[in-house]
Short mmCIF file of C-alpha atoms and ligand atoms in Angstrom, two decimals:
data_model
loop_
_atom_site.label_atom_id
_atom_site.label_comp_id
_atom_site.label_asym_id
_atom_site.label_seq_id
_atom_site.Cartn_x
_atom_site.Cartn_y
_atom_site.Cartn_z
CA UNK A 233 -267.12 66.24 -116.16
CA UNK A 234 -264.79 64.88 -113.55
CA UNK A 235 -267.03 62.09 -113.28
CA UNK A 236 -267.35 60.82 -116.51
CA UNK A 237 -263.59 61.15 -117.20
CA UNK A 238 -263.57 58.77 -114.13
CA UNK A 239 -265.69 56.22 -115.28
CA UNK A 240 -264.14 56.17 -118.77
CA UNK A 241 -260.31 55.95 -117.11
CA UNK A 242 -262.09 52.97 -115.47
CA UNK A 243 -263.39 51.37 -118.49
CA UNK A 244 -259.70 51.80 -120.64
CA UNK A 245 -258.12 50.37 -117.13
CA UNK A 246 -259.94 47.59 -117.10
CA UNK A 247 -259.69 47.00 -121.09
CA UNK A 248 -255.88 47.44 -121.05
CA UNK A 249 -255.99 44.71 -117.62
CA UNK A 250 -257.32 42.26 -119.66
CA UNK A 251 -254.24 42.23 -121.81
CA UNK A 252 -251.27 41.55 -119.77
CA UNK A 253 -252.20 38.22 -118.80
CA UNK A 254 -253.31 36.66 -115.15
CA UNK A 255 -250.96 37.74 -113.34
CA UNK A 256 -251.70 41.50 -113.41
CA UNK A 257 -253.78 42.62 -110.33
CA UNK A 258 -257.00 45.23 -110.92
CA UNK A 259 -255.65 48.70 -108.78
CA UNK A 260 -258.23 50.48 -106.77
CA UNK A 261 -257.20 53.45 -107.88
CA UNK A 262 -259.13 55.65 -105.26
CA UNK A 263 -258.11 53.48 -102.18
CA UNK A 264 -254.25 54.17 -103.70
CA UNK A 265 -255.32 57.94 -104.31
CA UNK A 266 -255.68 58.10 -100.34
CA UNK A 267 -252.70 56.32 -99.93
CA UNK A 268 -251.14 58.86 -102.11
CA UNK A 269 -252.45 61.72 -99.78
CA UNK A 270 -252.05 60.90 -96.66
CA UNK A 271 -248.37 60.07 -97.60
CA UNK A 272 -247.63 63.43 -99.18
CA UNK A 273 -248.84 64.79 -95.83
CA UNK A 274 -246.19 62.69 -93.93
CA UNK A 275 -243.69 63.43 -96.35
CA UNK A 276 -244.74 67.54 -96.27
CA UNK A 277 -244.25 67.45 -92.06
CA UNK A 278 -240.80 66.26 -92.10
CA UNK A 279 -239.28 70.10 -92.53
CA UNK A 280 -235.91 69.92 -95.31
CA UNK A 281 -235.66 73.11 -95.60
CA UNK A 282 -232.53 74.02 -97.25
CA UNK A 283 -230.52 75.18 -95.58
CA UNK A 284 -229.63 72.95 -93.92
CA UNK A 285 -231.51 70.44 -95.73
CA UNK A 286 -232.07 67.46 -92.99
CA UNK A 287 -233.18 65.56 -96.18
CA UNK A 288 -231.50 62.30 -94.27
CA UNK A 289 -235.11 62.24 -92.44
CA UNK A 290 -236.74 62.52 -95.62
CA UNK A 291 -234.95 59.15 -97.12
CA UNK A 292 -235.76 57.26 -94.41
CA UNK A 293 -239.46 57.91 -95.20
CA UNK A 294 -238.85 56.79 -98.06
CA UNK A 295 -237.02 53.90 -97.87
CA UNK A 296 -239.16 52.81 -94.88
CA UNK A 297 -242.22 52.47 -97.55
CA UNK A 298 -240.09 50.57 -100.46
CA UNK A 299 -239.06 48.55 -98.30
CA UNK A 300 -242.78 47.77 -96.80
CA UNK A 301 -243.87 47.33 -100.62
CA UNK A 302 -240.31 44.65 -101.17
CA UNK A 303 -238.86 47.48 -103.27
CA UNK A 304 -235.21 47.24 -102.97
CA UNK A 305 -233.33 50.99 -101.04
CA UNK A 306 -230.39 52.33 -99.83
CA UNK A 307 -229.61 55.18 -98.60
CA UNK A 308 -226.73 56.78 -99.85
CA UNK A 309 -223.84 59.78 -99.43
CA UNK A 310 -224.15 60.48 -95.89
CA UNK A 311 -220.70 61.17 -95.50
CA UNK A 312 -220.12 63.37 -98.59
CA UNK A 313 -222.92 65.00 -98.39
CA UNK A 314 -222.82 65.63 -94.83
CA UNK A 315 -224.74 65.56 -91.27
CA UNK A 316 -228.14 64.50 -91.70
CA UNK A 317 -228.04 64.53 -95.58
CA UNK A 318 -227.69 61.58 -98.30
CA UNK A 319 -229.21 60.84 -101.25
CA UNK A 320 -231.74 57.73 -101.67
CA UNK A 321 -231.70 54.94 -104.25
CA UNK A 322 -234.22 52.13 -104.86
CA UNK A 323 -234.61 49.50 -107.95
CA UNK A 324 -237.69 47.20 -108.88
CA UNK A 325 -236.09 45.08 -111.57
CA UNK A 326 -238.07 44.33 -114.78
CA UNK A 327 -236.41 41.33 -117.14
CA UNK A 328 -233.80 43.24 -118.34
CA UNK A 329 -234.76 42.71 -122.10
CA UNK A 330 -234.46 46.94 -122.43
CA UNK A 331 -232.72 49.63 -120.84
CA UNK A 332 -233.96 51.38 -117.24
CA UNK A 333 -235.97 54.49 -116.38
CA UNK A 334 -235.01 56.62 -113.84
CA UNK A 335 -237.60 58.93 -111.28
CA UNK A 336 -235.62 61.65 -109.98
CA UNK A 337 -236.68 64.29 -107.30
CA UNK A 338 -235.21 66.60 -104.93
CA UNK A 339 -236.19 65.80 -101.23
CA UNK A 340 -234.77 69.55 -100.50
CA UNK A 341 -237.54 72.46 -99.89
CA UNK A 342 -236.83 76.35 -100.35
CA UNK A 343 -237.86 78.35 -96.73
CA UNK A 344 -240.96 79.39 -95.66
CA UNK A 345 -242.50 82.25 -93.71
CA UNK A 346 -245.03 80.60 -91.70
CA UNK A 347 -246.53 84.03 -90.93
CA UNK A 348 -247.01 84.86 -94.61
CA UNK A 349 -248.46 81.32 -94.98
CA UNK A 350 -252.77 80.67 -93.57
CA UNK A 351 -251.25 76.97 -92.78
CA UNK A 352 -248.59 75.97 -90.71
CA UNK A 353 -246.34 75.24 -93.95
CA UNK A 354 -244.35 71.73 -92.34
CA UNK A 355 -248.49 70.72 -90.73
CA UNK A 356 -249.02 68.88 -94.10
CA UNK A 357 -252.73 70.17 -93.93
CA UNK A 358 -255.25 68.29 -96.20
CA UNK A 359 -257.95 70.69 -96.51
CA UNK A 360 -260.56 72.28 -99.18
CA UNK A 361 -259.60 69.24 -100.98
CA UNK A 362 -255.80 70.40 -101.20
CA UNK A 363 -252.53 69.03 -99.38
CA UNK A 364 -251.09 72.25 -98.57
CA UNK A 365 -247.08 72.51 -97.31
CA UNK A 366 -243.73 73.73 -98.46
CA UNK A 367 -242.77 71.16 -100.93
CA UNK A 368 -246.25 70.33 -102.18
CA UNK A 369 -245.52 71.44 -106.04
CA UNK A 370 -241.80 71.78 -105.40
CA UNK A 371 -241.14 68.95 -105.63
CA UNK A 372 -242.80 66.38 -102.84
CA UNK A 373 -245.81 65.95 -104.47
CA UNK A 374 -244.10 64.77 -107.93
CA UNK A 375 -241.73 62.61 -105.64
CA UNK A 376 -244.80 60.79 -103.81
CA UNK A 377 -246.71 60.40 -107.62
CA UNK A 378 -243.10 58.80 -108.39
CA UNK A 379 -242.97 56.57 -105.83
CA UNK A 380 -246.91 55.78 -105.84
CA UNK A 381 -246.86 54.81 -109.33
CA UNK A 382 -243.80 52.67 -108.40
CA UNK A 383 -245.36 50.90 -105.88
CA UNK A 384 -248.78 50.59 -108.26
CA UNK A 385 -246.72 48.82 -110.83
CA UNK A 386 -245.12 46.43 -108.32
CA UNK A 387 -248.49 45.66 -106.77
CA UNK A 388 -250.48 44.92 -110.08
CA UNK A 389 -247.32 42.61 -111.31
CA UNK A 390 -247.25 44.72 -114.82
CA UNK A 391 -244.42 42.67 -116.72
CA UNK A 392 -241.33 45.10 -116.92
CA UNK A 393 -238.78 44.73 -119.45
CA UNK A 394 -237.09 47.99 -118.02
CA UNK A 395 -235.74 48.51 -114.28
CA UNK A 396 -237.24 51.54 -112.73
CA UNK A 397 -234.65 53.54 -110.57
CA UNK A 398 -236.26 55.84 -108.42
CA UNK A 399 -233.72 58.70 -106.86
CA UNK A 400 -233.96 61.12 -104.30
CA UNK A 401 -231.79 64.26 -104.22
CA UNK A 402 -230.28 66.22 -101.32
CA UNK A 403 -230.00 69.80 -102.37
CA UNK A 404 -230.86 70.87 -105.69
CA UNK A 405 -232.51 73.94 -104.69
CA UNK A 406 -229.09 75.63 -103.17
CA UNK A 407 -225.58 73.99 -104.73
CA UNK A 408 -227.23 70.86 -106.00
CA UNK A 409 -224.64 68.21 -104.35
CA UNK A 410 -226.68 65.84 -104.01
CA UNK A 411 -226.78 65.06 -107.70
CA UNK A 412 -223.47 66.01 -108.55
CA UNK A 413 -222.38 63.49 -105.77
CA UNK A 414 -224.96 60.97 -107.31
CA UNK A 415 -223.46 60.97 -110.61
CA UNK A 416 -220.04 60.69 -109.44
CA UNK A 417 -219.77 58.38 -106.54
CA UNK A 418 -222.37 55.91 -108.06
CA UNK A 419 -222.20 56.32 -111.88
CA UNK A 420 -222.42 52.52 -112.06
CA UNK A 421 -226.18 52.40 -110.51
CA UNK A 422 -227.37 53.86 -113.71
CA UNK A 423 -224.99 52.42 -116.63
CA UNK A 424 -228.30 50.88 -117.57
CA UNK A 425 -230.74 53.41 -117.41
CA UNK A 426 -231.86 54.73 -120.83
CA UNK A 427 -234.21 57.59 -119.41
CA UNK A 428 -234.76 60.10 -116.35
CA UNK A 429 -237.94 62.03 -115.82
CA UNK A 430 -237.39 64.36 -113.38
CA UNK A 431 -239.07 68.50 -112.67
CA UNK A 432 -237.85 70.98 -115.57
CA UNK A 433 -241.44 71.72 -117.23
CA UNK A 434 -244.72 73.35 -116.97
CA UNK A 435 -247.85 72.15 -118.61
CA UNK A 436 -250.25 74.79 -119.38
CA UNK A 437 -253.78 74.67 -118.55
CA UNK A 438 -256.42 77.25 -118.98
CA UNK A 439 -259.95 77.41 -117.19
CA UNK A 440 -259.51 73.94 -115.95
CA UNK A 441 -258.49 72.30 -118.95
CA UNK A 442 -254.93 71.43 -120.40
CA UNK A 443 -253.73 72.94 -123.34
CA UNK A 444 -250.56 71.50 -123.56
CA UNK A 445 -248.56 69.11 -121.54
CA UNK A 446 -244.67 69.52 -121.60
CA UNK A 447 -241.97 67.75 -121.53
CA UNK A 448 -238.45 70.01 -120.98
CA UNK A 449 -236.19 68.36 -123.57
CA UNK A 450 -233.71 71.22 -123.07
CA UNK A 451 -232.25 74.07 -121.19
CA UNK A 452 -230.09 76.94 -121.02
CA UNK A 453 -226.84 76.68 -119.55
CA UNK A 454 -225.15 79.63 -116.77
CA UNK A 455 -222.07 81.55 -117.97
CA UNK A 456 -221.55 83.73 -115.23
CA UNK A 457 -219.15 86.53 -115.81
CA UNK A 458 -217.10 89.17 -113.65
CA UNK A 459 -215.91 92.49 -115.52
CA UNK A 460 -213.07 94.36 -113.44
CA UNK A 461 -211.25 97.09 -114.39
CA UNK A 462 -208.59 98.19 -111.97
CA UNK A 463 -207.48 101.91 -111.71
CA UNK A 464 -206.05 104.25 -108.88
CA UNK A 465 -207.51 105.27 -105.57
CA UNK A 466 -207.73 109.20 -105.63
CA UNK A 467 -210.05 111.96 -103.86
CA UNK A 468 -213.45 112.44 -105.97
CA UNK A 469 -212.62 116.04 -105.78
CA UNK A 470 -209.84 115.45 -108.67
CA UNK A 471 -210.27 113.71 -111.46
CA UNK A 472 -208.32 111.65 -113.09
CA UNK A 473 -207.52 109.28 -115.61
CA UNK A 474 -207.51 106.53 -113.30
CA UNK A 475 -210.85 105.72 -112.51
CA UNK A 476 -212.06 102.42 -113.01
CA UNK A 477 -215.72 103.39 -113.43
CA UNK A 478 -215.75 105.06 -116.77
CA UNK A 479 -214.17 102.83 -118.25
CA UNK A 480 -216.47 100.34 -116.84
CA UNK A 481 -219.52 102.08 -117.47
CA UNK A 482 -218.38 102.43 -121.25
CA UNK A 483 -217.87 98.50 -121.75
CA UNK A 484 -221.38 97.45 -119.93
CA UNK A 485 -222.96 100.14 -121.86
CA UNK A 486 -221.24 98.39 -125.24
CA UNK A 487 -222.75 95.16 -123.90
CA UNK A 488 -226.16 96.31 -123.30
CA UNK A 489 -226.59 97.54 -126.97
CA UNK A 490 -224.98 94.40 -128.27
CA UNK A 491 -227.58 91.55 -129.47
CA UNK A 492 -227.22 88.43 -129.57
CA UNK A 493 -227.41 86.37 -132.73
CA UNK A 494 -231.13 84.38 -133.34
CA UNK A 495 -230.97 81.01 -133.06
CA UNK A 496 -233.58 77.89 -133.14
CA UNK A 497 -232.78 74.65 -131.90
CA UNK A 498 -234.66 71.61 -132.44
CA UNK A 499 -236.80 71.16 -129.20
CA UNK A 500 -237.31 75.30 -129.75
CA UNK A 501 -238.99 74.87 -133.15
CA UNK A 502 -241.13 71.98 -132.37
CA UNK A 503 -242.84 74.09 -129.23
CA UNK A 504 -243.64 77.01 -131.66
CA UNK A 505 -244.74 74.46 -134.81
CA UNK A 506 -247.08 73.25 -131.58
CA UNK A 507 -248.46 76.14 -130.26
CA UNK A 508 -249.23 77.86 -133.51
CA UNK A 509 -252.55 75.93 -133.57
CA UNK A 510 -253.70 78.28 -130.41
CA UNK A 511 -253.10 82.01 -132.55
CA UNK A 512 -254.76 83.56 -135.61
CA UNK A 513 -253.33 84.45 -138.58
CA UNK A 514 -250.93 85.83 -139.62
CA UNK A 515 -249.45 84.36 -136.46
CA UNK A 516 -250.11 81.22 -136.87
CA UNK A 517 -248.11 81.11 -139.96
CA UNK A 518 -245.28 83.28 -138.23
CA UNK A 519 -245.15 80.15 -135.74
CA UNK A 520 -245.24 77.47 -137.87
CA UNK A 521 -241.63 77.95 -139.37
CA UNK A 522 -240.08 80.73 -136.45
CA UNK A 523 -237.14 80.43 -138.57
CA UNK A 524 -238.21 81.59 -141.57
CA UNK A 525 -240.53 84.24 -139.35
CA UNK A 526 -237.22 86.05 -137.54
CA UNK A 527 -236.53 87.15 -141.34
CA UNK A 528 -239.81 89.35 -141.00
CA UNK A 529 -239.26 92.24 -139.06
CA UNK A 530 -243.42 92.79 -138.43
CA UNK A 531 -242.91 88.50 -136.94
CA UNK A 532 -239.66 89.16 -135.27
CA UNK A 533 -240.50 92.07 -133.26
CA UNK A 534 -243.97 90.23 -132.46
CA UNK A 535 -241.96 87.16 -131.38
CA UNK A 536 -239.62 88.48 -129.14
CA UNK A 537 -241.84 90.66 -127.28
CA UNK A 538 -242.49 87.94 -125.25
CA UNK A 539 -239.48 87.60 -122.12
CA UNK A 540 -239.64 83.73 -122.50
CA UNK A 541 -239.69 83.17 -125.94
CA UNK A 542 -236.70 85.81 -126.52
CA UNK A 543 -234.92 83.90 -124.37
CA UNK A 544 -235.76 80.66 -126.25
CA UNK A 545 -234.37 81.87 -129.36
CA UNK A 546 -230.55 83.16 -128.03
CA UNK A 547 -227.65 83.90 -125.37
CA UNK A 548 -228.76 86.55 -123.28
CA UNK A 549 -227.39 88.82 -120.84
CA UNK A 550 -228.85 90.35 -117.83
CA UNK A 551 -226.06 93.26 -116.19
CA UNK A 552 -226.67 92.33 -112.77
CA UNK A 553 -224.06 92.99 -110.15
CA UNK A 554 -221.96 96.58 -110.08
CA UNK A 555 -219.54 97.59 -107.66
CA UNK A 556 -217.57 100.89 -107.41
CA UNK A 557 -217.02 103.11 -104.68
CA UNK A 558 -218.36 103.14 -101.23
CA UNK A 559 -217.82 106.44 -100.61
CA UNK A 560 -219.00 109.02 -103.08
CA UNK A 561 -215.97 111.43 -102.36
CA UNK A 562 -213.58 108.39 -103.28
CA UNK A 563 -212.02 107.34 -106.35
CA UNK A 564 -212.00 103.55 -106.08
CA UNK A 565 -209.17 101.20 -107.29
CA UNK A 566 -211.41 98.63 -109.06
CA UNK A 567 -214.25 98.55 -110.30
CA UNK A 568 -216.52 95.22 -111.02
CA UNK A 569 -219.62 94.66 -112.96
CA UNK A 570 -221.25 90.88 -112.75
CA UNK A 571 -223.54 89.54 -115.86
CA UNK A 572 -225.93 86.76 -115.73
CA UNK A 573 -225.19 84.89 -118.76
CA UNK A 574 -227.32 82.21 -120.15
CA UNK A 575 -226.24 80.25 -123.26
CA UNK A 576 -228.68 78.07 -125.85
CA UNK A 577 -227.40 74.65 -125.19
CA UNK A 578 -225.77 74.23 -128.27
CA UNK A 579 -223.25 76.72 -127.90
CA UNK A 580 -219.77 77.07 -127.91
CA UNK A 581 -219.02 79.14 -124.60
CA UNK A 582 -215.56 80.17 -125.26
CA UNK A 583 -216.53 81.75 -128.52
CA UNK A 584 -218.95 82.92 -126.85
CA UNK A 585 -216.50 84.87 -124.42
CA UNK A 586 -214.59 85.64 -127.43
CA UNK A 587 -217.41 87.74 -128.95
CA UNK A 588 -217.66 89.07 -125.71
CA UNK A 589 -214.93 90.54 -125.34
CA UNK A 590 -214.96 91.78 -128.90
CA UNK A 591 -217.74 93.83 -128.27
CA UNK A 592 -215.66 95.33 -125.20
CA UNK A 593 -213.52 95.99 -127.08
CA UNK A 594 -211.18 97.27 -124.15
CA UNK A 595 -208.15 95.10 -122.58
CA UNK A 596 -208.56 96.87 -119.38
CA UNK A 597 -211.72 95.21 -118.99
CA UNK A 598 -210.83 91.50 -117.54
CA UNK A 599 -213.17 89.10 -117.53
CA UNK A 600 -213.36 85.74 -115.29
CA UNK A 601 -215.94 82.98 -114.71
CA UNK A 602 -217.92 83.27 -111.88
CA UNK A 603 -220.24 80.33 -113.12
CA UNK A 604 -219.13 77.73 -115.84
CA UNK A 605 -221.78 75.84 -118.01
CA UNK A 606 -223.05 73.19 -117.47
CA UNK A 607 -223.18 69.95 -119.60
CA UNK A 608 -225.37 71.06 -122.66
CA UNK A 609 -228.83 69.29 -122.36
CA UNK A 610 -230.86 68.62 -125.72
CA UNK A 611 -232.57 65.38 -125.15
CA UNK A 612 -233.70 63.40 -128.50
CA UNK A 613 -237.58 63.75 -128.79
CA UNK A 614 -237.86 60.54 -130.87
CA UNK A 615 -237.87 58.04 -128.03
CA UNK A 616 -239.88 55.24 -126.57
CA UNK A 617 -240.52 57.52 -123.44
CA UNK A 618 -241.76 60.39 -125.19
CA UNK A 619 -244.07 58.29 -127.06
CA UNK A 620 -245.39 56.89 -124.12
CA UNK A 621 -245.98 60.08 -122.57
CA UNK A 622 -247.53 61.02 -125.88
CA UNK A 623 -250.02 58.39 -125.34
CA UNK A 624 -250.65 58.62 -121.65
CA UNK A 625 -251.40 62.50 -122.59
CA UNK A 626 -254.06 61.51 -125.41
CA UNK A 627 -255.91 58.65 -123.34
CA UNK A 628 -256.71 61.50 -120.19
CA UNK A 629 -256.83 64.68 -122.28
CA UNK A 630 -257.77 63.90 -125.65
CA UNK A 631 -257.97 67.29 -127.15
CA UNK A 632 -254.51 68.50 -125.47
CA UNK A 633 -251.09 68.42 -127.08
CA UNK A 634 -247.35 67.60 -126.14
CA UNK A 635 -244.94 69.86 -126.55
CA UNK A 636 -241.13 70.89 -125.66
CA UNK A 637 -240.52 74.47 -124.80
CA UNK A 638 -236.96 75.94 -123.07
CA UNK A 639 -236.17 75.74 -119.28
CA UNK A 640 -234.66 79.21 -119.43
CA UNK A 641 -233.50 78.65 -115.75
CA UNK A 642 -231.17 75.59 -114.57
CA UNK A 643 -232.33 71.92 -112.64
CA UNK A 644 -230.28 69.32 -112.10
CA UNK A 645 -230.72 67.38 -115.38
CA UNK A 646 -227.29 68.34 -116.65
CA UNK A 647 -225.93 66.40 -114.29
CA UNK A 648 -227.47 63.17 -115.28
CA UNK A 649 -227.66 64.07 -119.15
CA UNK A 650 -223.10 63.95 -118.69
CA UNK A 651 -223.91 60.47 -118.50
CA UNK A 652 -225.94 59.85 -121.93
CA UNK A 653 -228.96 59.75 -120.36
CA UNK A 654 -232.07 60.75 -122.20
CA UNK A 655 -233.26 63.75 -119.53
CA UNK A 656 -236.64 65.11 -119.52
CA UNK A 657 -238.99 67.70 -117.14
CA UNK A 658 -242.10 66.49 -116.89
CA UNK A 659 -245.00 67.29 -114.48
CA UNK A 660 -247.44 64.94 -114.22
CA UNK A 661 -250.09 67.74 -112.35
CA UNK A 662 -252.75 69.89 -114.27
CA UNK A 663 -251.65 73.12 -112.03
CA UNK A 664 -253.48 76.31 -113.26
CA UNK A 665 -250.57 78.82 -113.81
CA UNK A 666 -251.75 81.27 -110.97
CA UNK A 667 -251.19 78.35 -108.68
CA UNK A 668 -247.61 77.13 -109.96
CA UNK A 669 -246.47 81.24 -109.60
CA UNK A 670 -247.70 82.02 -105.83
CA UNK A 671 -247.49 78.55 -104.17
CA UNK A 672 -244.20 77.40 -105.73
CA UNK A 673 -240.78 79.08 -103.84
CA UNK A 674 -243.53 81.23 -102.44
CA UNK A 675 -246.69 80.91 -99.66
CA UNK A 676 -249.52 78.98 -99.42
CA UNK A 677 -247.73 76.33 -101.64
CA UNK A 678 -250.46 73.40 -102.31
CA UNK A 679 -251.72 70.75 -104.71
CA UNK A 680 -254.91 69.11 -104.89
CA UNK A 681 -256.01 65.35 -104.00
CA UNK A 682 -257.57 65.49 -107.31
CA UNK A 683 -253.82 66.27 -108.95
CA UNK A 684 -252.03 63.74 -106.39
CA UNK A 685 -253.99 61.07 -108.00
CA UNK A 686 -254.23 62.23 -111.25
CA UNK A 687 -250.67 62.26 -111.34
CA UNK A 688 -249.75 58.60 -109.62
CA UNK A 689 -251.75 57.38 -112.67
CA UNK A 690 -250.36 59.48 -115.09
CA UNK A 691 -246.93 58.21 -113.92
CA UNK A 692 -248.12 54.63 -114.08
CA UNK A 693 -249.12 54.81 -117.64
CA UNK A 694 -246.49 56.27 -118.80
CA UNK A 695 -244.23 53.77 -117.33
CA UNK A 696 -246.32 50.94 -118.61
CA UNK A 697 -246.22 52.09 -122.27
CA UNK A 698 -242.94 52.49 -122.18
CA UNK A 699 -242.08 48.83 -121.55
ZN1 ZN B 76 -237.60 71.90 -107.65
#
């Protein structure tokens, strides 16, 4: 199988060579897939674990290999973003005639327990045919397929009528500065970039093969909330009147029966008018218009049995955080209650607080923001760049589809998306699901020389057909 998929890559490669005239060099695509590996292996040792980051280490790496290549860097930030931190930036120009693309990663890694892990997790160990190391699928190994397929392009001379801006972050995984200073301090670096592919997505592949491929068009946005009630300190012995906690009790126990209205958005409705291929009837039909399906109470409760696509379809709210008494034979003064809540991008967050509090019902209850939204992202899907991930998708995995479900958790794309730019999550890895749950944030985090390559190519195609 693998083989034959090989030899017909080679083939197309060589057919699509042909076409983009003499001065586009032939890529030996398994002398750049070592390249690729050995690379990721550097990049895996140097340790950016966050905190404190160090990721000024990591943009040296990669800035040292641009520059090898005559790929224009700099690093940037250092002084905002503090010791031994920045931000990197490099360019490879194309004509101009179109707008740029942007590769973003985050250089940052979540800890490790090396005693939980059967590699040292900063050794960047290639063995069983894997590159194992913290950062491997989160997100070093997307970073190097970036960069790779960069370099690939550059090397082969494909003619580029868009720039392609390749960024690495400092910090996304804790407060996500590095971005945030990004966008602000050097907004100018990409008035001219039409697109950004950065993490935000995961395909899904079964038994080896890919069922879908996704691309995270949108995502839902943090609306952190404190409740507090204040009251009077007293002995528990007495009761009174005074105490904060009933009253607090009464308004999160309001809020948990409360739910939230339905509510598809466009990059919502195309995942589930995908996916409906892959069930039977009846709910196949169900899937095919969810809208029309959350009007059946047999499809809705079908539908939102499932965690992730519930949380597609609305605002939700988790009750999280409660605080009372320390003591049990005290009567506190205040009492607090924090809720985790996550908005559909297209909403409105102070009706949302509104309704809220409406459902409280109670003026003793105060609320403040612990966490405001972000900017909404909801990315067009009728682009140039999705269609040439579209086709990159059909030439390697014919019988697999593209499709655009919810980030229900937050990335940095917000951040870029304030400035117009068209954001998407894509993974260019076929990562069985198993893998993507133990290895990433937790141990034995690894991706396979197969993927690493498989990946620098997909990135190169896509960037190609996008021209
Ligand atoms: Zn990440």
């Amino acid at each position: 199988m693998h083989r034959i998929s090989r030899s017909i890559l080679v083939a197309a490669t060589l057919l699509c060579a042909s076409g983009l005239g003499a001065q586009t060099k032939a890529i030996d695509w398994n002398a750049l897939s070592r390249e690729s590996e050995s690379l990721l292996a550097e990049y895996l040792r140097i340790n950016t674990t966050n905190p404190p980051g160090n990721e000024l280490l990591a943009a040296r790496f990669l800035k040292g290999i641009l520059e090898r290549e005559g790929i224009e860097a700099q690093i940037l930030d250092t002084a905002e973003l503090g010791p031994n931190r920045a931000n990197l930036y490099a360019r490879l120009r194309g004509n101009g005639a179109k707008r740029g693309i942007a590769l973003v990663h985050h250089m940052d890694v979540v800890p490790a327990v090396p005693s939980s892990w059967s590699v040292d997790p900063f050794s960047g160990a290639i063995k069983d045919g894997y590159i194992w190391g913290r950062g491997a699928i989160d997100m070093k190994g997307a970073g190097i397929a970036q960069l790779m397929a960069l370099i690939a392009i550059k090397r082969s001379g494909v003619p580029l009528t868009r720039d392609i801006v390749y960024i690495g972050n400092s910090d996304e995984e804790l407060t996500s500065t590095g971005g945030r200073v990004f966008v602000t301090r050097h907004a100018d670096l990409l008035r001219d970039v039409e697109y950004l592919i950065t993490e935000g997505a995961d395909n899904l592949v079964e038994n080896g093969k890919v069922v879908y491929f996704a691309v995270g068009v949108a995502e839902k946005r943090t609306f952190w909330q404190r409740l507090t009630v204040n009251g009077v300190p007293s002995h528990g012995s007495r009761p009174t009147k005074q105490n904060p906690v009933p009253r607090l009790v009464a308004a999160l126990y309001r809020i948990s029966q409360y739910e939230t209205p339905l509510h598809v958005t466009p990059g919502v409705d195309k995942f589930f008018r995908d996916i409906a291929r892959l069930y039977p009837e009846p709910q196949r039909t169900w899937l095919s218009n969810v809208t029309a399906a959350l009007n059946d109470p047999k499809a809705k409760e079908w539908i939102l049995s499932d965690v992730w696509w519930n949380a597609f379809l609305r605002n939700t709210i988790s009750l999280t955080g409660l605080a009372g008494s320390n003591k049990t034979n005290v009567i506190p003064g205040v009492a607090t209650a924090d809720i985790d809540v996550r908005l559909l991008p297209d909403q409105d967050s102070s009706e949302v607080l509104r309704t809220l509090q409406a459902v409280v019902g109670d003026t003793a209850v105060h609320f403040s923001t612990l966490l405001s939204p972000k900017t909404p992202l909801e990315s067009p899907i009728d682009t140039d760049l999705f269609r040439a991930i579209e086709k990159a998708a059909r030439d390697r995995e014919p019988t697999a589809f593209v499709t655009t479900p919810m980030e229900t958790a937050a990335t940095d794309r917000p951040t870029y998306r304030k400035l117009g730019i068209t954001t998407y999550g894509f993974s260019p890895f076929k990562i069985p699901r198993p893998e993507i749950q133990r290895g990433m944030h937790g141990n034995d985090e690894r991706l396979s020389v197969d993927n690493l390559g498989y990946g620098v190519r997909f990135f190169y195609d896509i960037l190609r057909y996008a021209q």
